[in-house]
Coordinates of C-alpha atoms in Angstrom, one line a residue:
M1 CA 0.0 0.1 0.0
N2 CA 1.0 3.7 -0.2
D3 CA 2.7 4.3 2.9
L4 CA 2.6 8.5 2.0
S5 CA -1.1 8.6 2.3
M6 CA -1.8 6.4 5.4
A7 CA -3.1 8.1 8.9
N8 CA -2.4 6.1 11.8
T9 CA -5.8 4.6 13.2
A10 CA -6.6 2.5 16.7
T11 CA -6.9 -1.4 16.6
H12 CA -10.1 -2.4 18.1
K13 CA -10.7 -5.5 16.7
A14 CA -8.5 -8.5 15.8
F15 CA -9.0 -9.4 11.8
D16 CA -10.7 -12.4 11.8
V17 CA -12.2 -12.7 8.4
Q18 CA -14.8 -15.6 9.1
S19 CA -16.3 -13.5 11.9
I20 CA -16.3 -9.9 9.7
R21 CA -17.8 -11.9 7.1
R22 CA -21.0 -12.5 9.4
D23 CA -21.1 -8.9 9.9
F24 CA -22.2 -9.0 6.2
P25 CA -25.6 -10.6 5.7
I26 CA -25.3 -10.8 1.7
L27 CA -22.1 -12.5 1.8
S28 CA -24.4 -16.0 3.5
Q29 CA -26.7 -16.4 0.2
Q30 CA -26.6 -18.6 -2.5
V31 CA -26.4 -17.6 -6.2
N32 CA -27.5 -19.9 -8.5
G33 CA -27.1 -22.8 -6.5
K34 CA -23.6 -21.9 -5.7
P35 CA -22.3 -20.0 -2.1
L36 CA -22.1 -16.3 -3.3
V37 CA -18.5 -15.2 -4.1
Y38 CA -18.4 -11.6 -4.1
L39 CA -15.7 -10.1 -6.4
D40 CA -17.1 -7.1 -7.8
N41 CA -16.0 -4.6 -4.5
G42 CA -14.6 -2.1 -7.0
A43 CA -18.0 -1.4 -8.7
S44 CA -19.9 -1.2 -5.5
A45 CA -19.1 -2.9 -2.0
Q46 CA -21.2 -4.8 0.5
K47 CA -22.6 -3.1 3.4
P48 CA -22.3 -4.3 7.5
L49 CA -25.0 -4.6 9.8
T50 CA -24.0 -1.7 11.4
V51 CA -24.7 1.0 8.6
L52 CA -28.1 -1.2 7.8
D53 CA -29.0 -0.6 11.7
A54 CA -27.5 2.8 11.8
M55 CA -30.2 3.8 8.3
D56 CA -32.6 1.6 10.1
R57 CA -32.4 3.3 13.7
Y58 CA -32.3 6.8 12.0
Y59 CA -35.7 6.0 10.3
R60 CA -37.1 4.7 13.3
E61 CA -36.1 7.5 15.8
M62 CA -35.0 10.6 14.9
H63 CA -36.2 11.4 11.3
S64 CA -36.4 15.0 10.7
N65 CA -35.1 17.7 8.3
V66 CA -32.2 18.7 9.9
H67 CA -30.8 22.3 10.8
R68 CA -33.7 24.5 11.7
G69 CA -36.4 22.1 13.3
A70 CA -37.3 23.5 16.7
H71 CA -37.9 20.1 17.9
T72 CA -36.1 17.2 19.5
L73 CA -36.4 15.1 16.2
G74 CA -34.9 18.0 14.5
D75 CA -32.0 18.1 17.0
R76 CA -31.5 14.2 17.1
A77 CA -31.3 14.4 13.1
T78 CA -29.1 17.2 13.2
A79 CA -26.6 16.0 15.8
A80 CA -26.5 12.5 13.8
F81 CA -25.9 14.4 10.3
E82 CA -23.3 16.7 11.4
G83 CA -21.8 13.9 13.7
A84 CA -21.3 11.9 10.4
R85 CA -19.5 14.9 8.9
E86 CA -17.1 14.9 11.9
T87 CA -16.4 11.2 11.3
I88 CA -15.6 12.3 7.4
R89 CA -13.2 15.1 8.6
A90 CA -11.4 12.5 11.5
F91 CA -11.0 9.9 8.8
L92 CA -9.3 12.2 6.0
N93 CA -7.6 14.3 8.6
A94 CA -9.3 17.3 7.3
G95 CA -8.6 20.6 9.2
S96 CA -12.2 21.6 9.6
T97 CA -15.6 20.2 8.9
Q98 CA -16.6 23.3 6.5
E99 CA -14.0 21.6 4.3
I100 CA -16.3 18.4 4.1
V101 CA -19.0 18.6 1.6
W102 CA -21.8 15.9 1.2
T103 CA -22.4 15.3 -2.7
K104 CA -24.3 12.5 -4.2
G105 CA -20.9 10.6 -5.2
T106 CA -17.8 11.1 -6.9
T107 CA -19.4 12.2 -9.8
E108 CA -21.1 14.9 -8.8
A109 CA -18.1 16.3 -6.2
I110 CA -15.8 16.5 -9.3
N111 CA -18.8 18.4 -11.6
L112 CA -19.0 20.9 -8.6
V113 CA -15.2 21.7 -8.6
A114 CA -15.1 21.7 -12.5
N115 CA -17.6 24.2 -12.7
G116 CA -16.9 25.8 -9.7
L117 CA -13.1 26.6 -11.3
A118 CA -14.8 27.3 -14.8
P119 CA -14.5 30.8 -13.9
K120 CA -10.6 30.8 -13.5
L121 CA -10.1 29.0 -16.6
K122 CA -9.7 30.8 -20.3
A123 CA -8.5 29.7 -23.5
G124 CA -5.7 28.1 -23.9
D125 CA -5.1 27.2 -20.0
E126 CA -4.5 23.3 -19.9
I127 CA -6.1 20.6 -17.7
L128 CA -4.3 17.5 -16.7
V129 CA -5.9 14.1 -16.0
S130 CA -4.2 10.4 -16.8
H131 CA -5.1 7.9 -19.4
M132 CA -6.0 6.0 -16.9
E133 CA -9.1 8.3 -15.6
H134 CA -12.7 7.4 -15.1
H135 CA -14.8 8.5 -17.5
A136 CA -16.1 10.6 -14.1
N137 CA -12.9 12.5 -14.0
I138 CA -12.6 13.2 -17.9
V139 CA -15.8 13.9 -19.0
P140 CA -16.8 17.3 -16.9
W141 CA -13.5 18.6 -17.4
Q142 CA -13.8 18.2 -21.1
M143 CA -17.4 20.1 -20.9
V144 CA -15.5 23.2 -18.9
A145 CA -13.1 22.9 -21.7
E146 CA -15.5 23.4 -24.1
R147 CA -17.1 26.2 -22.6
T148 CA -13.8 28.1 -21.4
G149 CA -11.4 27.0 -24.5
A150 CA -9.1 25.9 -22.2
K151 CA -7.4 22.0 -23.4
V152 CA -7.7 18.8 -21.6
M153 CA -4.4 16.7 -21.6
P154 CA -3.8 13.2 -20.9
I155 CA -0.9 12.1 -19.2
Q156 CA 0.0 9.1 -20.5
V157 CA 0.4 5.6 -19.0
S158 CA 3.4 2.6 -19.4
P159 CA 2.2 -0.8 -20.6
E160 CA 2.3 -2.2 -16.8
G161 CA -0.1 0.4 -16.5
E162 CA 1.9 3.0 -14.4
L163 CA 1.9 6.7 -14.8
D164 CA 4.5 7.9 -17.1
M165 CA 6.0 10.7 -15.0
D166 CA 8.3 11.7 -18.0
A167 CA 5.3 12.2 -19.7
F168 CA 3.6 14.2 -16.9
N169 CA 6.7 16.4 -16.5
S170 CA 6.6 17.2 -19.7
L171 CA 2.8 18.0 -19.9
L172 CA 3.4 20.0 -16.5
N173 CA 4.1 23.8 -17.6
D174 CA 3.1 27.1 -17.4
R175 CA -0.4 27.2 -19.3
T176 CA -1.5 23.9 -16.5
R177 CA -4.3 25.1 -14.6
V178 CA -5.8 21.8 -13.0
L179 CA -4.0 18.6 -12.3
A180 CA -6.9 16.1 -11.9
V181 CA -6.0 12.7 -11.5
T182 CA -7.0 9.0 -9.6
H183 CA -5.7 8.0 -6.4
V184 CA -5.9 4.5 -7.6
S185 CA -7.1 3.2 -10.9
N186 CA -10.6 1.4 -11.4
V187 CA -9.4 -0.7 -13.7
L188 CA -5.4 -1.5 -13.2
G189 CA -5.4 -0.9 -9.5
T190 CA -2.6 1.1 -10.1
I191 CA -1.9 3.5 -6.9
N192 CA -0.4 6.5 -8.3
P193 CA 2.3 8.2 -6.5
V194 CA -0.3 11.2 -5.9
K195 CA 2.0 13.1 -3.1
E196 CA 4.9 13.6 -5.7
L197 CA 2.4 14.7 -8.3
V198 CA 0.4 17.3 -6.0
S199 CA 3.6 18.5 -4.8
Q200 CA 5.4 19.1 -8.4
A201 CA 1.7 21.1 -9.8
K202 CA 1.4 22.9 -6.5
A203 CA 5.2 24.2 -7.2
R204 CA 3.6 25.7 -10.1
G205 CA 0.3 27.1 -8.4
V206 CA -1.5 24.4 -10.3
I207 CA -4.7 23.5 -8.6
T208 CA -5.0 19.9 -7.7
L209 CA -7.8 17.2 -7.4
L210 CA -7.4 13.5 -6.4
D211 CA -9.9 10.8 -7.1
G212 CA -10.3 8.5 -3.9
A213 CA -13.1 6.4 -5.0
Q214 CA -10.9 3.8 -5.3
A215 CA -8.2 4.3 -2.8
V216 CA -10.3 4.8 0.1
P217 CA -11.8 1.1 0.7
H218 CA -8.2 -0.2 1.0
F219 CA -6.5 2.7 3.1
Q220 CA -6.9 5.7 4.8
P221 CA -5.7 9.0 3.1
D222 CA -4.4 12.0 5.0
V223 CA -5.5 15.4 3.0
Q224 CA -3.0 17.7 4.9
A225 CA -0.4 15.5 4.2
L226 CA -1.1 15.0 0.7
D227 CA -1.6 18.8 0.7
C228 CA -4.0 18.2 -2.2
D229 CA -6.8 20.8 -2.8
F230 CA -9.8 18.7 -3.6
Y231 CA -10.2 15.1 -2.7
V232 CA -13.5 13.6 -3.6
F233 CA -14.9 9.6 -2.9
S234 CA -18.4 7.6 -2.8
S235 CA -19.8 6.3 0.1
H236 CA -20.8 3.0 -1.6
K237 CA -17.6 2.1 -2.6
L238 CA -16.6 2.2 1.4
F239 CA -18.9 -0.2 2.4
G240 CA -21.6 2.7 3.0
P241 CA -24.8 3.3 1.3
T242 CA -25.2 4.6 -2.2
G243 CA -26.4 8.1 -3.2
I244 CA -24.0 9.9 -1.4
G245 CA -20.2 11.1 -1.2
V246 CA -17.7 13.3 -0.2
L247 CA -15.7 16.6 -1.6
Y248 CA -13.2 17.9 0.4
G249 CA -11.8 21.2 -0.5
K250 CA -9.5 23.4 0.8
S251 CA -11.7 26.2 2.6
A252 CA -10.1 29.0 0.5
L253 CA -10.8 27.6 -2.7
L254 CA -14.2 26.9 -1.6
E255 CA -14.8 30.1 -0.4
D256 CA -14.0 31.5 -3.7
M257 CA -16.2 29.2 -5.8
P258 CA -19.5 30.0 -6.6
P259 CA -22.0 27.4 -5.8
Y260 CA -23.1 24.9 -7.5
Q261 CA -26.5 24.5 -7.4
G262 CA -29.2 27.2 -6.1
G263 CA -32.0 26.6 -3.4
G264 CA -32.7 26.1 0.2
E265 CA -30.2 25.8 2.7
M266 CA -27.1 27.1 0.7
I267 CA -28.2 30.9 1.2
E268 CA -28.0 33.4 3.5
R269 CA -30.6 35.9 2.7
V270 CA -32.9 35.9 -0.2
S271 CA -34.6 39.0 -1.8
F272 CA -35.7 40.0 -5.5
E273 CA -32.8 42.0 -5.4
R274 CA -30.3 40.3 -4.3
T275 CA -29.1 36.5 -2.7
T276 CA -26.3 36.4 -0.1
W277 CA -24.6 32.6 0.1
N278 CA -24.8 30.4 3.5
V279 CA -21.4 30.0 5.1
L280 CA -19.4 26.8 4.3
P281 CA -19.9 23.7 3.9
Y282 CA -23.9 24.4 3.4
K283 CA -23.3 26.9 0.5
F284 CA -22.7 23.4 -1.9
E285 CA -25.6 21.9 -0.2
A286 CA -28.6 23.0 -2.0
G287 CA -32.1 21.7 -0.8
T288 CA -32.7 18.6 1.8
P289 CA -29.5 16.3 2.2
A290 CA -29.2 12.7 2.0
I291 CA -29.7 12.6 6.2
A292 CA -30.2 9.0 6.3
E293 CA -27.5 8.0 3.8
A294 CA -25.2 10.6 5.7
V295 CA -25.5 8.5 9.1
G296 CA -24.7 5.1 7.2
L297 CA -21.7 6.7 5.4
G298 CA -20.5 7.9 8.9
A299 CA -21.4 4.1 10.4
A300 CA -19.4 2.6 7.4
I301 CA -16.0 4.7 8.7
E302 CA -16.9 4.1 12.2
Y303 CA -17.2 0.0 11.7
L304 CA -13.6 0.4 9.4
N305 CA -12.2 2.1 12.1
G306 CA -13.0 -0.9 14.2
L307 CA -10.8 -3.2 12.7
D308 CA -7.1 -4.0 12.8
R309 CA -6.7 -2.1 9.7
P310 CA -2.8 -2.9 9.2
A311 CA -4.1 -6.6 9.7
M312 CA -7.0 -5.8 6.9
E313 CA -4.6 -4.5 4.2
A314 CA -2.4 -7.1 4.5
A315 CA -5.4 -9.6 4.3
E316 CA -6.1 -7.7 0.9
N317 CA -2.4 -8.3 -0.4
A318 CA -2.4 -12.1 0.4
L319 CA -5.5 -12.2 -1.9
M320 CA -3.7 -10.4 -4.8
A321 CA -0.7 -12.5 -4.3
R322 CA -3.1 -15.5 -4.4
A323 CA -4.4 -14.5 -7.2
N324 CA -1.3 -13.4 -9.2
Q325 CA 0.1 -17.1 -8.0
L326 CA -3.0 -19.0 -9.9
V327 CA -3.2 -16.7 -13.2
E328 CA -0.5 -19.2 -14.8
T329 CA -3.1 -22.3 -14.2
V330 CA -5.5 -20.7 -16.5
P331 CA -4.4 -20.9 -20.5
G332 CA -4.2 -17.9 -22.3
M333 CA -5.0 -16.0 -19.3
S334 CA -3.1 -12.1 -19.4
I335 CA -3.5 -9.6 -16.9
I336 CA -4.2 -6.0 -17.7
G337 CA -2.0 -3.5 -15.1
T338 CA 1.0 -4.8 -13.6
A339 CA 2.4 -1.8 -11.8
K340 CA 4.6 -2.4 -8.9
Q341 CA 2.1 -0.5 -6.5
K342 CA -1.3 -2.1 -6.6
A343 CA -4.2 -2.1 -4.9
P344 CA -6.4 -5.6 -5.0
V345 CA -7.6 -5.5 -8.4
M346 CA -7.2 -7.8 -11.4
S347 CA -8.2 -6.9 -15.0
F348 CA -7.5 -9.7 -17.0
K349 CA -8.4 -11.5 -20.5
I350 CA -8.4 -14.7 -21.7
D351 CA -7.6 -16.0 -25.6
G352 CA -10.4 -16.3 -27.7
L353 CA -12.9 -15.1 -24.8
H354 CA -15.4 -12.0 -24.8
P355 CA -15.3 -10.6 -21.3
S356 CA -19.2 -10.9 -21.2
D357 CA -19.2 -14.3 -21.7
I358 CA -16.6 -14.9 -18.8
G359 CA -18.8 -12.6 -16.6
T360 CA -21.9 -14.7 -17.8
L361 CA -20.2 -18.3 -16.9
L362 CA -18.8 -17.0 -13.8
D363 CA -22.3 -15.8 -12.2
Q364 CA -23.8 -19.5 -13.3
Q365 CA -21.1 -20.5 -10.3
G366 CA -22.1 -17.8 -7.9
I367 CA -19.1 -16.0 -8.6
A368 CA -20.0 -12.3 -9.3
I369 CA -16.9 -10.1 -11.4
R370 CA -17.3 -6.6 -13.6
T371 CA -16.9 -6.9 -17.3
G372 CA -16.9 -4.5 -20.2
H373 CA -15.0 -0.8 -20.3
H374 CA -15.3 -0.3 -16.4
C375 CA -16.0 3.6 -17.4
A376 CA -12.4 4.0 -18.7
M377 CA -12.8 3.7 -22.5
P378 CA -9.6 5.6 -23.4
L379 CA -7.5 3.4 -21.4
M380 CA -9.2 0.3 -23.8
D381 CA -8.1 2.1 -26.6
F382 CA -4.8 2.3 -25.1
Y383 CA -4.6 -1.7 -24.4
G384 CA -6.5 -2.4 -27.7
V385 CA -9.3 -4.2 -25.9
P386 CA -13.0 -3.7 -26.4
G387 CA -13.0 -4.4 -22.1
T388 CA -11.4 -6.4 -19.6
A389 CA -13.1 -9.2 -16.9
R390 CA -12.4 -7.5 -13.4
A391 CA -12.2 -9.3 -10.2
S392 CA -11.6 -6.6 -7.0
F393 CA -11.3 -8.0 -3.6
A394 CA -12.0 -6.7 -0.2
F395 CA -11.0 -7.3 3.0
Y396 CA -14.0 -9.7 3.9
N397 CA -13.2 -11.8 0.5
T398 CA -11.3 -15.1 1.3
L399 CA -7.9 -17.2 0.0
D400 CA -10.7 -20.1 -0.7
E401 CA -13.2 -17.4 -2.8
V402 CA -9.7 -16.5 -5.0
D403 CA -9.2 -20.8 -5.4
K404 CA -12.9 -20.9 -6.5
L405 CA -12.4 -18.1 -9.0
F406 CA -9.8 -19.7 -10.7
A407 CA -11.2 -23.1 -10.4
A408 CA -14.1 -21.6 -12.5
L409 CA -12.4 -19.6 -14.9
Q410 CA -10.4 -22.9 -15.3
K411 CA -13.5 -24.8 -16.4
V412 CA -14.9 -21.9 -18.5
Q413 CA -11.4 -22.0 -20.3
R414 CA -11.5 -25.7 -20.9
L415 CA -15.6 -25.2 -22.2
F416 CA -14.5 -22.9 -25.0
A417 CA -11.3 -24.5 -25.7

């Protein structure tokens, strides 16, 4: 794992994978008559009972709108909602809860930043992204570039799936205004050297955004140590509910950006002559927020805080090591992305087999993976493939499940051979 972005957390619970699996009720079911082997965690992770219980308790005992209710339920809901924000702040080691903005997810968070920075951009300015980005960290910048005349410049990757630092250094220049890169690639699993990237960009006055959607499930980032201007992630990949995400932004930049949406909550005062904005972070949180989802995300992080995090990461590394050992047991199988620093993500292809066929046949054996372009078409073009099959592991997966995956892949390969 990337020790530069790790934050120390207290150890509360020994890492016992079988005990942990009992915390995730969905994992005990059968699919197509087989025990479920869930290896699609990069798309969306499963939820522990503590998250389900926290959201259920919110609706049963404290549901109300937040912030202005002059009654007990409103106070309870507000305390839970803002308590979750503080949990996020501590998780990221942000300096203040004013720097934690609720969004619908990573995609909306990047759109918010891109649109907020648009007034600073002009024709000829350049926005650097990497060739391994998810569409969510490409398309919003393209839309802003079309409006402003700026250009989106892709940083190339090596055949192994590592960021080409020489290409980055050649692209970083006096026209560069924004650097937006993924912390961990959703396709390759590559852990990018984001601290070095941010440092070099900041030396030129470039605004930096890190897409942490694939990083936060595996290790805990420290935004102050990284010194990035913005850090974004989604709840549902972090064992929390869907429909909510987080934007961390340095307060000075957030203060300078215009609101993303107008409506209730984000205002200080409204008249027909003029409207003034609320303080941070509420300036960017128009309308009734996703209160139960915020509570659920807070509970997910508290659950992770209760685990032995170093042991959790060691377990995930062991899963990847086993998978890498077994690749040679499947004739014609090759890995897309072999970076030295990787999260537990394995994209692969098998000669003569379409990824969707692999996924369908694995599902018949109770094994869930992801297939397709993974919202990374430029990266698929780089590798000359229409898509890949992807197994993405989480701390609740077991070595036995890795073995089942490869036994099933051997069966699929023999069937088509």
